Amino acid sequence: MPQTATVPATAEKETHFKRSLGLLDATMIVAGSMIGSGIFIVSADITRNVGSAGWLIAVWLITGFMTLTAALSYGELSAMFPRAGGQYVYLKEAYNPLIGFLYGWSFFSVIQTGTIAAVGVAFSKFAGYFIPALEMTDANILMDLGWLKVYPAQLVSIALIVLLTWINTRGVKEGKLIQTTFTVTKLVSLFGLILFGFILAFDTDVWNANWADAWTMKSISADGNIGTVLGIAALGAIAASMVGSIFSSDAWNNVTFIAGEIKNPQRNIGLSLFLGTLIVTVIYVAANFMYLAVLPLSGIATAPADRVAVSAANAIFGNIGTYVIAIMIMISTFGCNNGLILAGARVYYSMANDGLFFKKAGTLNKNAVPEWALWAQCLVAAILCLSGRYGDLLDMVSFVVVIFYMLTIAGIFLLRKQRPEAPRPYKAVGYPVLPALYIAMGLTFCILLVFYKPKFTWPGLIIVLLGIPLYYLALRGKRRE
């Protein structure tokens, strides 16, 4: 049954959070959590799937439109429920505690922790340009158990996650300082890279060749062979491409998890969602236009290790470009992980106060942050770093992430019917058209993945469904207390 509009039992505890984050801080958390290493890499895979300049840009525009639409819709929910937990709270209130728990379980087991692991390893991989011992090659293996290989890069990734977790246990102000500093730095760096690309390396012949047949969809293999994509297979190619662009544009909702620490959350969360996602969408589309201005399509599709930005930077700056991008990605991933770590623990805090997670996760330390939840998140992310399976897991849950987004946005319709008199300081822009359009686009994306990329769908659903018995175990434990 839908939940009734009641004051949560956790209200007294949540007042211990310090509302010390302003609009700029919240916007930097949105943008900083979104921009990791994806924009530097995933355009290679997208180009291999769609094989044309027009469709490369279209995939990023479609993803950007969906992200902006979702962000504008979430503004209504964040204004209705301006407390820690964000999407977990919205799903619980619109549907029931089980749906909220399934999101929280997926978030803890893979979505947030897997992203933290992937971003941490990306930091170490690009640090390998300066420290060869961090390159993940057979020569650098520290331990080989057959089923598990341990590289120095993984240990550095874990050390980075531990460091940022420790910093965030010191209080939200410390995390805020890192987030704002690193996000501003990477935004300026990305704008600079795009600008220098157009000024120093714009190649008219390359640009014209890339746009000569911009809307004929093709497939480009890793070795450069070109095939045709016809009929409904084109929709499958777009859906497969969007796995990468959606992953690169994800984590925009992290700011909703820390609503209990944001000043004037009814106004600032919705506004920061819009501003942050808009800034990142503009950067992502502009970066891909820059790639098309300096690299041929085949060069984008076959970039070594998919590092398109490295190939572009080499065209712009020469050999030093590799190191320019390596520094940019290290800055980007450092700031990205700080935002992910800071925000994620607030979800487990809210779950714990509902009796659906470890009890200690629902406590705050003397610095008014959920320290136990931060370290629990750190532990799972570290295990995923060592496993080396975080990339596979994230591919599996891209599908599930969109399902939860659709459910959350559908919750706006449910809550307007169930609680028409509830205060709504901010209302979803374009309601009901834009939220409905997002749901339709998300549903199309998920259906296409089921048919064309099943390896991205069923494993993710299995991970979610594993949460059902855990939910009932948690309820049993709650009744015994």
Short mmCIF file of C-alpha atoms in Angstrom, two decimals:
data_model
loop_
_atom_site.label_atom_id
_atom_site.label_comp_id
_atom_site.label_asym_id
_atom_site.label_seq_id
_atom_site.Cartn_x
_atom_site.Cartn_y
_atom_site.Cartn_z
CA MET A 1 0.00 0.00 0.00
CA PRO A 2 1.24 3.55 -0.64
CA GLN A 3 2.74 5.30 2.35
CA THR A 4 0.69 7.93 4.15
CA ALA A 5 1.99 11.42 4.71
CA THR A 6 3.54 11.02 8.14
CA VAL A 7 6.44 12.68 9.86
CA PRO A 8 9.38 10.25 9.66
CA ALA A 9 10.64 8.70 12.87
CA THR A 10 14.10 9.87 11.93
CA ALA A 11 13.21 13.56 12.01
CA GLU A 12 14.86 14.24 15.37
CA LYS A 13 18.11 12.59 14.36
CA GLU A 14 18.22 14.36 11.03
CA THR A 15 18.20 17.74 12.77
CA HIS A 16 21.73 16.94 13.85
CA PHE A 17 22.91 17.37 10.28
CA LYS A 18 24.42 20.80 9.77
CA ARG A 19 22.93 22.80 6.89
CA SER A 20 26.21 24.23 5.67
CA LEU A 21 26.04 23.71 1.87
CA GLY A 22 24.87 26.57 -0.34
CA LEU A 23 23.73 26.66 -3.96
CA LEU A 24 27.28 26.76 -5.35
CA ASP A 25 28.32 23.82 -3.20
CA ALA A 26 25.28 21.80 -4.27
CA THR A 27 25.83 22.62 -7.95
CA MET A 28 29.47 21.55 -7.69
CA ILE A 29 28.38 18.26 -6.13
CA VAL A 30 26.03 17.65 -9.09
CA ALA A 31 28.60 18.54 -11.76
CA GLY A 32 31.57 17.04 -9.92
CA SER A 33 29.84 13.71 -9.30
CA MET A 34 28.84 13.46 -12.98
CA ILE A 35 32.22 14.18 -14.54
CA GLY A 36 34.63 11.31 -13.94
CA SER A 37 36.55 9.59 -16.71
CA GLY A 38 33.65 8.71 -19.04
CA ILE A 39 33.75 11.78 -21.29
CA PHE A 40 37.41 11.08 -22.01
CA ILE A 41 36.74 7.48 -23.09
CA VAL A 42 33.22 6.32 -24.00
CA SER A 43 32.90 8.22 -27.30
CA ALA A 44 35.08 5.51 -28.85
CA ASP A 45 32.53 2.79 -28.12
CA ILE A 46 29.63 5.04 -29.16
CA THR A 47 31.34 5.72 -32.50
CA ARG A 48 31.93 2.01 -33.07
CA ASN A 49 28.19 1.42 -32.56
CA VAL A 50 26.76 4.27 -34.65
CA GLY A 51 29.67 5.09 -36.99
CA SER A 52 28.72 8.67 -37.90
CA ALA A 53 29.23 12.20 -36.62
CA GLY A 54 25.55 13.05 -36.52
CA TRP A 55 24.59 10.00 -34.49
CA LEU A 56 27.55 10.43 -32.13
CA ILE A 57 26.29 13.90 -31.24
CA ALA A 58 22.67 12.69 -31.21
CA VAL A 59 23.44 10.01 -28.60
CA TRP A 60 24.96 12.65 -26.31
CA LEU A 61 22.06 15.05 -26.93
CA ILE A 62 19.45 12.35 -26.21
CA THR A 63 21.27 11.44 -22.99
CA GLY A 64 21.60 15.11 -22.05
CA PHE A 65 17.90 15.71 -22.68
CA MET A 66 16.94 12.71 -20.56
CA THR A 67 19.29 13.80 -17.76
CA LEU A 68 17.99 17.38 -17.74
CA THR A 69 14.38 16.19 -17.84
CA ALA A 70 14.96 13.83 -14.93
CA ALA A 71 16.78 16.51 -12.95
CA LEU A 72 13.93 19.00 -13.45
CA SER A 73 11.45 16.34 -12.34
CA TYR A 74 13.46 15.41 -9.24
CA GLY A 75 13.25 19.02 -8.13
CA GLU A 76 9.62 18.50 -7.12
CA LEU A 77 10.44 15.44 -5.05
CA SER A 78 13.42 17.07 -3.38
CA ALA A 79 11.24 20.01 -2.35
CA MET A 80 8.58 17.68 -0.93
CA PHE A 81 11.08 15.55 1.01
CA PRO A 82 14.07 17.77 1.85
CA ARG A 83 15.86 15.24 4.01
CA ALA A 84 18.77 12.83 3.79
CA GLY A 85 18.35 9.81 1.56
CA GLY A 86 17.13 11.37 -1.68
CA GLN A 87 15.95 8.81 -4.21
CA TYR A 88 15.59 6.10 -1.55
CA VAL A 89 13.14 8.34 0.32
CA TYR A 90 11.23 9.28 -2.84
CA LEU A 91 10.71 5.63 -3.84
CA LYS A 92 9.69 4.64 -0.32
CA GLU A 93 7.16 7.48 -0.09
CA ALA A 94 5.69 7.02 -3.58
CA TYR A 95 5.48 3.21 -3.48
CA ASN A 96 6.43 1.25 -0.37
CA PRO A 97 9.49 0.44 1.78
CA LEU A 98 10.35 -2.64 -0.31
CA ILE A 99 10.89 -0.61 -3.50
CA GLY A 100 12.98 1.88 -1.54
CA PHE A 101 15.02 -0.94 -0.04
CA LEU A 102 15.66 -2.58 -3.43
CA TYR A 103 17.07 0.71 -4.64
CA GLY A 104 19.15 1.13 -1.50
CA TRP A 105 20.45 -2.46 -1.71
CA SER A 106 21.43 -2.03 -5.38
CA PHE A 107 22.98 1.32 -4.54
CA PHE A 108 25.12 -0.15 -1.75
CA SER A 109 26.09 -3.41 -3.46
CA VAL A 110 26.94 -2.08 -6.92
CA ILE A 111 25.63 1.29 -8.15
CA GLN A 112 27.47 3.68 -5.83
CA THR A 113 30.24 1.42 -4.58
CA GLY A 114 30.97 0.08 -8.07
CA THR A 115 31.15 3.60 -9.44
CA ILE A 116 33.51 4.63 -6.64
CA ALA A 117 35.72 1.63 -7.45
CA ALA A 118 35.70 2.30 -11.21
CA VAL A 119 36.53 5.98 -10.75
CA GLY A 120 39.29 5.12 -8.27
CA VAL A 121 40.92 2.66 -10.66
CA ALA A 122 40.65 5.22 -13.49
CA PHE A 123 42.63 7.64 -11.30
CA SER A 124 45.36 5.04 -10.78
CA LYS A 125 45.48 3.99 -14.43
CA PHE A 126 46.16 7.54 -15.59
CA ALA A 127 48.63 8.06 -12.76
CA GLY A 128 50.47 5.23 -14.52
CA TYR A 129 51.56 7.71 -17.19
CA PHE A 130 53.79 9.28 -14.53
CA ILE A 131 54.51 6.19 -12.41
CA PRO A 132 55.07 3.15 -14.67
CA ALA A 133 54.65 0.76 -11.71
CA LEU A 134 50.95 1.68 -11.70
CA GLU A 135 50.36 0.38 -15.23
CA MET A 136 48.13 -2.70 -15.08
CA THR A 137 50.41 -5.04 -16.98
CA ASP A 138 51.62 -8.57 -16.18
CA ALA A 139 55.01 -7.14 -15.26
CA ASN A 140 53.44 -5.24 -12.35
CA ILE A 141 51.32 -8.00 -10.80
CA LEU A 142 51.81 -8.16 -7.03
CA MET A 143 49.74 -11.30 -6.47
CA ASP A 144 48.24 -13.84 -8.87
CA LEU A 145 45.83 -16.35 -7.34
CA GLY A 146 44.34 -17.31 -10.68
CA TRP A 147 40.88 -16.05 -9.78
CA LEU A 148 42.35 -12.83 -8.40
CA LYS A 149 45.15 -10.62 -9.70
CA VAL A 150 46.34 -7.72 -7.58
CA TYR A 151 48.11 -4.74 -9.14
CA PRO A 152 49.68 -1.72 -7.44
CA ALA A 153 47.08 0.45 -9.24
CA GLN A 154 44.30 -1.29 -7.33
CA LEU A 155 46.03 -0.64 -4.00
CA VAL A 156 46.48 3.03 -4.90
CA SER A 157 42.79 3.17 -5.81
CA ILE A 158 41.87 1.74 -2.43
CA ALA A 159 44.23 4.19 -0.69
CA LEU A 160 42.52 7.06 -2.54
CA ILE A 161 39.06 5.85 -1.47
CA VAL A 162 40.24 5.45 2.14
CA LEU A 163 41.76 8.95 2.12
CA LEU A 164 38.60 10.60 0.78
CA THR A 165 36.44 8.59 3.18
CA TRP A 166 38.57 9.73 6.11
CA ILE A 167 38.39 13.36 4.97
CA ASN A 168 34.62 13.13 4.78
CA THR A 169 34.40 11.71 8.29
CA ARG A 170 35.93 15.00 9.48
CA GLY A 171 32.77 16.89 8.54
CA VAL A 172 30.82 18.11 5.54
CA LYS A 173 32.82 21.35 5.30
CA GLU A 174 36.03 19.45 4.57
CA GLY A 175 34.32 17.44 1.83
CA LYS A 176 32.73 20.62 0.47
CA LEU A 177 36.10 22.36 0.12
CA ILE A 178 37.59 19.48 -1.88
CA GLN A 179 34.47 19.15 -4.02
CA THR A 180 34.23 22.81 -4.98
CA THR A 181 37.97 23.19 -5.60
CA PHE A 182 38.37 20.12 -7.78
CA THR A 183 35.11 20.59 -9.66
CA VAL A 184 35.90 24.19 -10.58
CA THR A 185 39.39 23.07 -11.66
CA LYS A 186 38.11 20.31 -13.93
CA LEU A 187 35.36 22.48 -15.42
CA VAL A 188 37.92 25.14 -16.33
CA SER A 189 40.29 22.46 -17.65
CA LEU A 190 37.61 20.86 -19.83
CA PHE A 191 36.50 24.21 -21.23
CA GLY A 192 40.15 24.97 -21.90
CA LEU A 193 40.72 21.66 -23.70
CA ILE A 194 37.67 22.24 -25.89
CA LEU A 195 38.71 25.80 -26.68
CA PHE A 196 42.31 24.88 -27.50
CA GLY A 197 41.03 22.04 -29.66
CA PHE A 198 39.06 24.40 -31.86
CA ILE A 199 41.75 27.10 -31.91
CA LEU A 200 44.94 25.06 -32.28
CA ALA A 201 43.93 21.82 -33.98
CA PHE A 202 40.76 22.40 -35.97
CA ASP A 203 41.24 20.45 -39.21
CA THR A 204 38.83 21.55 -41.95
CA ASP A 205 39.42 18.42 -44.01
CA VAL A 206 38.77 16.13 -41.04
CA TRP A 207 35.67 18.11 -40.02
CA ASN A 208 34.20 18.06 -43.55
CA ALA A 209 34.94 14.34 -43.97
CA ASN A 210 33.31 13.52 -40.63
CA TRP A 211 30.14 15.43 -41.53
CA ALA A 212 29.99 14.42 -45.21
CA ASP A 213 27.70 11.49 -44.46
CA ALA A 214 26.60 12.41 -40.98
CA TRP A 215 23.36 10.46 -40.69
CA THR A 216 24.14 7.12 -42.27
CA MET A 217 24.54 4.75 -39.38
CA LYS A 218 27.44 2.31 -39.61
CA SER A 219 29.35 0.01 -37.31
CA ILE A 220 33.11 0.37 -36.99
CA SER A 221 35.08 -2.54 -35.56
CA ALA A 222 38.07 -2.08 -33.27
CA ASP A 223 40.37 -2.76 -36.24
CA GLY A 224 38.62 -0.14 -38.40
CA ASN A 225 36.37 -2.34 -40.57
CA ILE A 226 33.07 -0.67 -41.47
CA GLY A 227 29.66 -2.36 -41.70
CA THR A 228 26.14 -1.07 -42.31
CA VAL A 229 23.40 -0.77 -39.69
CA LEU A 230 19.89 -1.00 -41.11
CA GLY A 231 16.30 -0.99 -39.89
CA ILE A 232 15.44 -1.67 -36.28
CA ALA A 233 19.07 -2.65 -35.62
CA ALA A 234 19.74 1.10 -35.60
CA LEU A 235 17.64 1.44 -32.44
CA GLY A 236 19.66 -1.34 -30.84
CA ALA A 237 22.87 0.47 -31.77
CA ILE A 238 21.61 3.68 -30.16
CA ALA A 239 20.59 1.83 -26.98
CA ALA A 240 23.97 0.06 -26.78
CA SER A 241 25.73 3.41 -27.29
CA MET A 242 23.73 5.02 -24.50
CA VAL A 243 25.04 2.56 -21.93
CA GLY A 244 28.28 4.56 -22.03
CA SER A 245 26.76 8.03 -22.25
CA ILE A 246 24.27 7.33 -19.44
CA PHE A 247 27.08 5.99 -17.23
CA SER A 248 29.09 9.16 -17.98
CA SER A 249 26.07 11.34 -17.13
CA ASP A 250 24.98 9.44 -14.03
CA ALA A 251 25.34 10.41 -10.36
CA TRP A 252 23.64 13.79 -10.96
CA ASN A 253 21.12 12.83 -8.26
CA ASN A 254 23.79 12.53 -5.55
CA VAL A 255 22.94 15.99 -4.26
CA THR A 256 19.48 14.74 -3.20
CA PHE A 257 21.10 12.30 -0.78
CA ILE A 258 22.55 15.15 1.29
CA ALA A 259 19.40 17.25 1.46
CA GLY A 260 19.73 17.35 5.25
CA GLU A 261 22.92 19.40 4.91
CA ILE A 262 21.83 21.90 2.24
CA LYS A 263 20.64 25.40 3.08
CA ASN A 264 17.11 26.16 1.86
CA PRO A 265 16.82 22.69 0.27
CA GLN A 266 13.35 23.36 -1.19
CA ARG A 267 14.96 25.90 -3.52
CA ASN A 268 18.61 24.97 -3.80
CA ILE A 269 18.36 21.24 -4.58
CA GLY A 270 16.12 21.67 -7.61
CA LEU A 271 18.11 24.64 -8.87
CA SER A 272 21.46 22.87 -8.38
CA LEU A 273 20.13 19.81 -10.24
CA PHE A 274 19.21 21.98 -13.21
CA LEU A 275 22.39 24.08 -13.25
CA GLY A 276 24.74 21.16 -12.67
CA THR A 277 23.23 18.88 -15.32
CA LEU A 278 23.00 21.75 -17.82
CA ILE A 279 26.69 22.65 -17.37
CA VAL A 280 27.80 19.05 -17.79
CA THR A 281 25.55 18.41 -20.80
CA VAL A 282 26.95 21.47 -22.58
CA ILE A 283 30.52 20.36 -21.82
CA TYR A 284 29.90 16.80 -23.01
CA VAL A 285 28.33 17.84 -26.31
CA ALA A 286 31.01 20.51 -26.91
CA ALA A 287 33.77 17.98 -26.16
CA ASN A 288 32.41 15.61 -28.80
CA PHE A 289 32.21 18.40 -31.36
CA MET A 290 35.87 19.08 -30.55
CA TYR A 291 36.76 15.40 -31.04
CA LEU A 292 35.11 15.56 -34.49
CA ALA A 293 37.09 18.71 -35.31
CA VAL A 294 40.51 17.18 -34.64
CA LEU A 295 40.13 13.42 -35.22
CA PRO A 296 38.65 11.37 -38.08
CA LEU A 297 35.80 9.05 -37.12
CA SER A 298 38.07 6.05 -37.50
CA GLY A 299 40.53 7.70 -35.11
CA ILE A 300 37.79 8.15 -32.51
CA ALA A 301 36.52 4.58 -32.93
CA THR A 302 39.96 2.98 -32.75
CA ALA A 303 41.63 5.23 -30.17
CA PRO A 304 44.17 3.15 -28.17
CA ALA A 305 42.45 1.74 -25.07
CA ASP A 306 39.42 3.91 -26.07
CA ARG A 307 41.25 7.00 -24.77
CA VAL A 308 39.76 9.44 -27.26
CA ALA A 309 40.73 12.49 -25.22
CA VAL A 310 44.38 11.39 -25.24
CA SER A 311 44.35 11.11 -29.05
CA ALA A 312 42.68 14.54 -29.28
CA ALA A 313 45.14 16.11 -26.84
CA ASN A 314 48.07 14.70 -28.83
CA ALA A 315 46.62 16.37 -31.94
CA ILE A 316 46.29 19.64 -30.01
CA PHE A 317 49.45 19.75 -27.90
CA GLY A 318 51.71 17.10 -29.44
CA ASN A 319 53.28 14.38 -27.28
CA ILE A 320 52.79 16.38 -24.10
CA GLY A 321 49.03 16.07 -24.67
CA THR A 322 49.04 12.61 -23.13
CA TYR A 323 50.27 14.02 -19.84
CA VAL A 324 47.85 16.96 -20.02
CA ILE A 325 44.91 14.55 -20.23
CA ALA A 326 46.37 12.27 -17.56
CA ILE A 327 46.49 15.20 -15.12
CA MET A 328 42.99 16.31 -16.10
CA ILE A 329 41.57 12.83 -15.54
CA MET A 330 43.34 12.49 -12.18
CA ILE A 331 41.84 15.82 -11.08
CA SER A 332 38.46 14.83 -12.47
CA THR A 333 38.31 11.40 -10.87
CA PHE A 334 39.61 12.67 -7.53
CA GLY A 335 36.85 15.27 -7.32
CA CYS A 336 34.24 12.86 -8.69
CA ASN A 337 34.98 10.24 -6.04
CA ASN A 338 34.83 12.80 -3.28
CA GLY A 339 31.28 13.70 -4.31
CA LEU A 340 30.24 10.07 -4.61
CA ILE A 341 31.69 9.15 -1.22
CA LEU A 342 30.25 12.21 0.51
CA ALA A 343 26.71 11.65 -0.79
CA GLY A 344 26.38 7.88 -0.81
CA ALA A 345 26.62 7.29 2.93
CA ARG A 346 23.51 9.41 3.54
CA VAL A 347 21.37 6.78 1.80
CA TYR A 348 22.54 4.05 4.18
CA TYR A 349 21.96 6.43 7.09
CA SER A 350 18.31 6.85 6.09
CA MET A 351 17.87 3.10 5.52
CA ALA A 352 19.33 2.36 8.94
CA ASN A 353 16.93 4.76 10.62
CA ASP A 354 14.08 2.90 8.92
CA GLY A 355 15.42 -0.36 10.38
CA LEU A 356 16.48 -1.65 6.96
CA PHE A 357 20.27 -1.43 7.25
CA PHE A 358 22.94 -1.96 9.88
CA LYS A 359 21.90 0.01 12.95
CA LYS A 360 25.26 1.74 13.35
CA ALA A 361 24.90 3.28 9.89
CA GLY A 362 22.09 5.41 11.32
CA THR A 363 24.30 7.29 13.76
CA LEU A 364 26.25 10.53 13.30
CA ASN A 365 29.70 11.18 14.71
CA LYS A 366 30.79 14.34 16.55
CA ASN A 367 31.28 16.04 13.18
CA ALA A 368 27.60 15.42 12.28
CA VAL A 369 28.33 12.92 9.51
CA PRO A 370 27.44 9.18 9.26
CA GLU A 371 30.97 7.89 9.83
CA TRP A 372 30.09 4.19 10.15
CA ALA A 373 28.13 4.29 6.89
CA LEU A 374 31.07 6.01 5.18
CA TRP A 375 33.47 3.24 6.22
CA ALA A 376 31.00 0.48 5.26
CA GLN A 377 30.76 2.03 1.79
CA CYS A 378 34.56 2.28 1.67
CA LEU A 379 34.93 -1.43 2.48
CA VAL A 380 32.60 -2.60 -0.31
CA ALA A 381 34.20 -0.24 -2.84
CA ALA A 382 37.66 -1.55 -1.86
CA ILE A 383 36.54 -5.15 -2.37
CA LEU A 384 35.20 -4.24 -5.81
CA CYS A 385 38.53 -2.55 -6.63
CA LEU A 386 40.36 -5.78 -5.85
CA SER A 387 37.85 -7.98 -7.68
CA GLY A 388 38.39 -6.13 -10.94
CA ARG A 389 34.73 -6.83 -11.79
CA TYR A 390 33.38 -3.32 -11.17
CA GLY A 391 33.27 -2.54 -14.90
CA ASP A 392 31.17 -5.61 -15.67
CA LEU A 393 28.88 -4.88 -12.74
CA LEU A 394 28.33 -1.28 -13.82
CA ASP A 395 27.44 -2.40 -17.34
CA MET A 396 24.91 -4.74 -15.78
CA VAL A 397 23.27 -2.07 -13.64
CA SER A 398 23.09 0.74 -16.23
CA PHE A 399 19.78 -0.86 -17.19
CA VAL A 400 18.64 -1.02 -13.57
CA VAL A 401 19.65 2.59 -12.87
CA VAL A 402 17.32 3.79 -15.63
CA ILE A 403 14.50 1.60 -14.29
CA PHE A 404 14.84 3.23 -10.87
CA TYR A 405 14.91 6.68 -12.48
CA MET A 406 11.69 5.85 -14.34
CA LEU A 407 10.04 4.55 -11.17
CA THR A 408 11.07 7.68 -9.27
CA ILE A 409 9.71 10.03 -11.92
CA ALA A 410 6.51 7.97 -12.17
CA GLY A 411 6.29 8.58 -8.43
CA ILE A 412 5.56 12.25 -9.17
CA PHE A 413 2.31 11.21 -10.86
CA LEU A 414 1.43 8.86 -7.98
CA LEU A 415 2.15 11.42 -5.27
CA ARG A 416 0.11 14.11 -7.01
CA LYS A 417 -2.85 11.73 -6.93
CA GLN A 418 -2.22 10.30 -3.46
CA ARG A 419 -1.26 13.57 -1.74
CA PRO A 420 -2.75 16.45 -3.75
CA GLU A 421 -2.64 18.78 -0.73
CA ALA A 422 1.02 18.12 0.15
CA PRO A 423 3.23 21.24 -0.02
CA ARG A 424 5.12 21.49 -3.33
CA PRO A 425 7.42 24.54 -3.14
CA TYR A 426 8.78 23.54 -6.54
CA LYS A 427 6.87 21.71 -9.27
CA ALA A 428 8.31 19.54 -12.04
CA VAL A 429 8.96 21.65 -15.15
CA GLY A 430 6.82 20.61 -18.10
CA TYR A 431 4.58 18.31 -16.03
CA PRO A 432 3.04 16.04 -17.20
CA VAL A 433 4.64 16.08 -20.66
CA LEU A 434 8.35 16.07 -19.83
CA PRO A 435 8.19 13.47 -17.03
CA ALA A 436 6.03 11.23 -19.25
CA LEU A 437 8.45 11.70 -22.14
CA TYR A 438 11.37 10.65 -19.92
CA ILE A 439 9.50 7.52 -18.86
CA ALA A 440 8.72 6.68 -22.51
CA MET A 441 12.34 7.21 -23.58
CA GLY A 442 13.69 5.25 -20.63
CA LEU A 443 11.29 2.39 -21.28
CA THR A 444 12.32 2.28 -24.95
CA PHE A 445 16.00 2.20 -23.93
CA CYS A 446 15.41 -0.68 -21.49
CA ILE A 447 13.31 -2.75 -23.93
CA LEU A 448 15.93 -2.37 -26.66
CA LEU A 449 18.68 -3.46 -24.27
CA VAL A 450 16.71 -6.57 -23.32
CA PHE A 451 16.67 -7.65 -26.97
CA TYR A 452 20.00 -6.36 -28.26
CA LYS A 453 22.29 -6.41 -25.21
CA PRO A 454 20.84 -8.96 -22.77
CA LYS A 455 24.15 -9.20 -20.91
CA PHE A 456 23.46 -5.64 -19.72
CA THR A 457 20.01 -6.47 -18.37
CA TRP A 458 19.34 -9.83 -16.70
CA PRO A 459 22.40 -9.83 -14.41
CA GLY A 460 21.45 -6.37 -13.16
CA LEU A 461 17.90 -7.48 -12.45
CA ILE A 462 19.21 -10.51 -10.56
CA ILE A 463 21.30 -8.22 -8.34
CA VAL A 464 18.20 -6.16 -7.57
CA LEU A 465 16.00 -9.21 -6.90
CA LEU A 466 18.54 -10.60 -4.45
CA GLY A 467 17.44 -7.70 -2.27
CA ILE A 468 13.95 -9.17 -1.76
CA PRO A 469 14.96 -11.91 0.73
CA LEU A 470 17.35 -9.44 2.38
CA TYR A 471 14.45 -7.02 2.88
CA TYR A 472 12.39 -9.62 4.71
CA LEU A 473 15.39 -10.64 6.79
CA ALA A 474 15.81 -6.99 7.74
CA LEU A 475 12.13 -6.76 8.71
CA ARG A 476 12.46 -9.87 10.87
CA GLY A 477 15.47 -8.37 12.61
CA LYS A 478 13.57 -5.12 13.11
CA ARG A 479 10.63 -6.90 14.79
CA ARG A 480 13.00 -8.64 17.22
CA GLU A 481 14.39 -5.33 18.48
#
